[in-house]
Amino acid sequence: YAIPAGDSVSIDHDKDIILARVGQSLYAFDLSCPHQHTALRWRDSDRRFECPRHHSKYSAEGIYIEGRATRSMDRHAVRREGNNIIVDLDTSYEEVHDSPQWKAAFLTL
């Protein structure tokens, strides 16, 4: 994926990935809510993610705010190659089970 020029969220429905740039940090999330795997939506007016099924809410960094979910959004391992971001689709981290990896799963641009 190309590095976004500024704060933005893009969704790749084919690969079920959300790419989010927040300031100088870039994250790759699973598209599905960790509660019941419904596709999450970005609410630009609130600058957060929300599950349309049970209304769990998450910050732009994927951190759980409130709702039926009990943990933050799952993050993928990411790395930079030139002006592109490589997302490891085979490696995702859950905040509860993989806390050190989850906290480190972002890029500083």
Coordinates of C-alpha atoms in Angstrom, one line a residue:
Y1 CA 0.0 0.0 0.0
A2 CA 1.2 3.6 -0.6
I3 CA 1.9 5.7 2.4
P4 CA -1.0 8.1 3.0
A5 CA 0.0 11.7 2.8
G6 CA -1.9 12.7 5.9
D7 CA -4.5 11.4 8.4
S8 CA -6.8 8.9 6.7
V9 CA -8.5 5.6 6.8
S10 CA -8.7 3.2 3.8
I11 CA -10.4 -0.2 3.7
D12 CA -9.3 -3.0 1.4
H13 CA -12.4 -5.2 1.3
D14 CA -10.7 -7.9 -0.8
K15 CA -8.1 -8.5 1.9
D16 CA -10.2 -7.5 4.9
I17 CA -7.7 -4.9 6.0
I18 CA -8.1 -1.4 7.4
L19 CA -5.1 0.9 6.9
A20 CA -5.1 4.0 9.2
R21 CA -2.7 6.9 9.5
V22 CA -3.0 8.9 12.7
G23 CA -0.5 11.7 12.9
Q24 CA 2.9 10.0 12.3
S25 CA 1.7 6.5 13.1
L26 CA 0.4 4.0 10.6
Y27 CA -1.7 0.9 11.6
A28 CA -3.1 -2.1 9.8
F29 CA -6.2 -3.7 11.4
D30 CA -8.5 -6.6 10.7
L31 CA -11.6 -5.3 9.1
S32 CA -13.8 -7.4 11.5
C33 CA -14.9 -6.5 14.9
P34 CA -13.3 -8.7 17.6
H35 CA -16.7 -9.3 19.2
Q36 CA -18.7 -11.1 16.4
H37 CA -16.6 -10.4 13.3
T38 CA -18.9 -7.9 11.7
A39 CA -17.1 -5.5 9.3
L40 CA -16.2 -2.3 11.1
R41 CA -16.9 1.2 9.8
W42 CA -15.0 4.4 10.1
R43 CA -17.0 7.4 11.4
D44 CA -15.1 10.3 10.1
S45 CA -17.2 12.9 12.0
D46 CA -16.2 11.2 15.3
R47 CA -12.7 10.1 14.2
R48 CA -13.3 6.6 15.4
F49 CA -14.3 3.1 14.3
E50 CA -17.7 1.5 15.1
C51 CA -19.3 -1.9 14.8
P52 CA -22.7 -1.5 13.1
R53 CA -24.1 -4.6 14.8
H54 CA -23.6 -3.9 18.5
H55 CA -22.0 -0.4 18.4
S56 CA -18.7 -1.2 19.9
K57 CA -16.5 1.8 19.5
Y58 CA -12.7 2.1 18.9
S59 CA -10.3 5.0 18.7
A60 CA -8.4 5.7 15.4
E61 CA -5.5 3.7 16.9
G62 CA -7.9 0.7 17.3
I63 CA -8.2 1.0 21.1
Y64 CA -11.4 -0.3 22.6
I65 CA -13.6 2.6 24.0
E66 CA -17.0 1.0 24.8
G67 CA -19.6 -1.6 23.7
R68 CA -20.0 -5.3 23.7
A69 CA -16.5 -6.1 22.5
T70 CA -14.1 -6.8 25.3
R71 CA -10.8 -5.9 23.6
S72 CA -9.2 -3.6 21.0
M73 CA -9.1 -4.2 17.3
D74 CA -6.7 -6.8 16.0
R75 CA -3.5 -5.3 14.5
H76 CA -1.3 -6.7 11.7
A77 CA 2.4 -6.6 11.5
V78 CA 3.6 -3.9 9.1
R79 CA 6.9 -2.8 7.6
R80 CA 8.0 0.0 5.3
E81 CA 9.6 -0.6 1.9
G82 CA 10.5 2.7 0.3
N83 CA 7.3 4.7 -0.1
N84 CA 5.1 1.6 0.5
I85 CA 3.7 -0.2 3.5
I86 CA 3.8 -4.0 3.5
V87 CA 1.1 -5.6 5.6
D88 CA 1.7 -9.2 6.8
L89 CA -1.8 -10.7 6.2
D90 CA -0.7 -13.9 8.0
T91 CA 0.3 -12.2 11.2
S92 CA -2.3 -10.5 13.4
Y93 CA -2.1 -9.7 17.1
E94 CA -4.8 -9.6 19.7
E95 CA -4.4 -7.1 22.5
V96 CA -5.2 -9.6 25.2
H97 CA -3.1 -12.6 24.0
D98 CA -0.2 -10.8 22.2
S99 CA 0.1 -7.6 24.2
P100 CA 3.8 -6.8 23.4
Q101 CA 3.4 -7.5 19.7
W102 CA 0.1 -5.7 19.5
K103 CA 1.5 -2.6 21.1
A104 CA 4.5 -2.7 18.7
A105 CA 2.3 -3.3 15.5
F106 CA 2.5 0.1 13.9
L107 CA 5.0 2.2 12.0
T108 CA 6.3 5.6 12.9
L109 CA 6.5 7.7 9.7

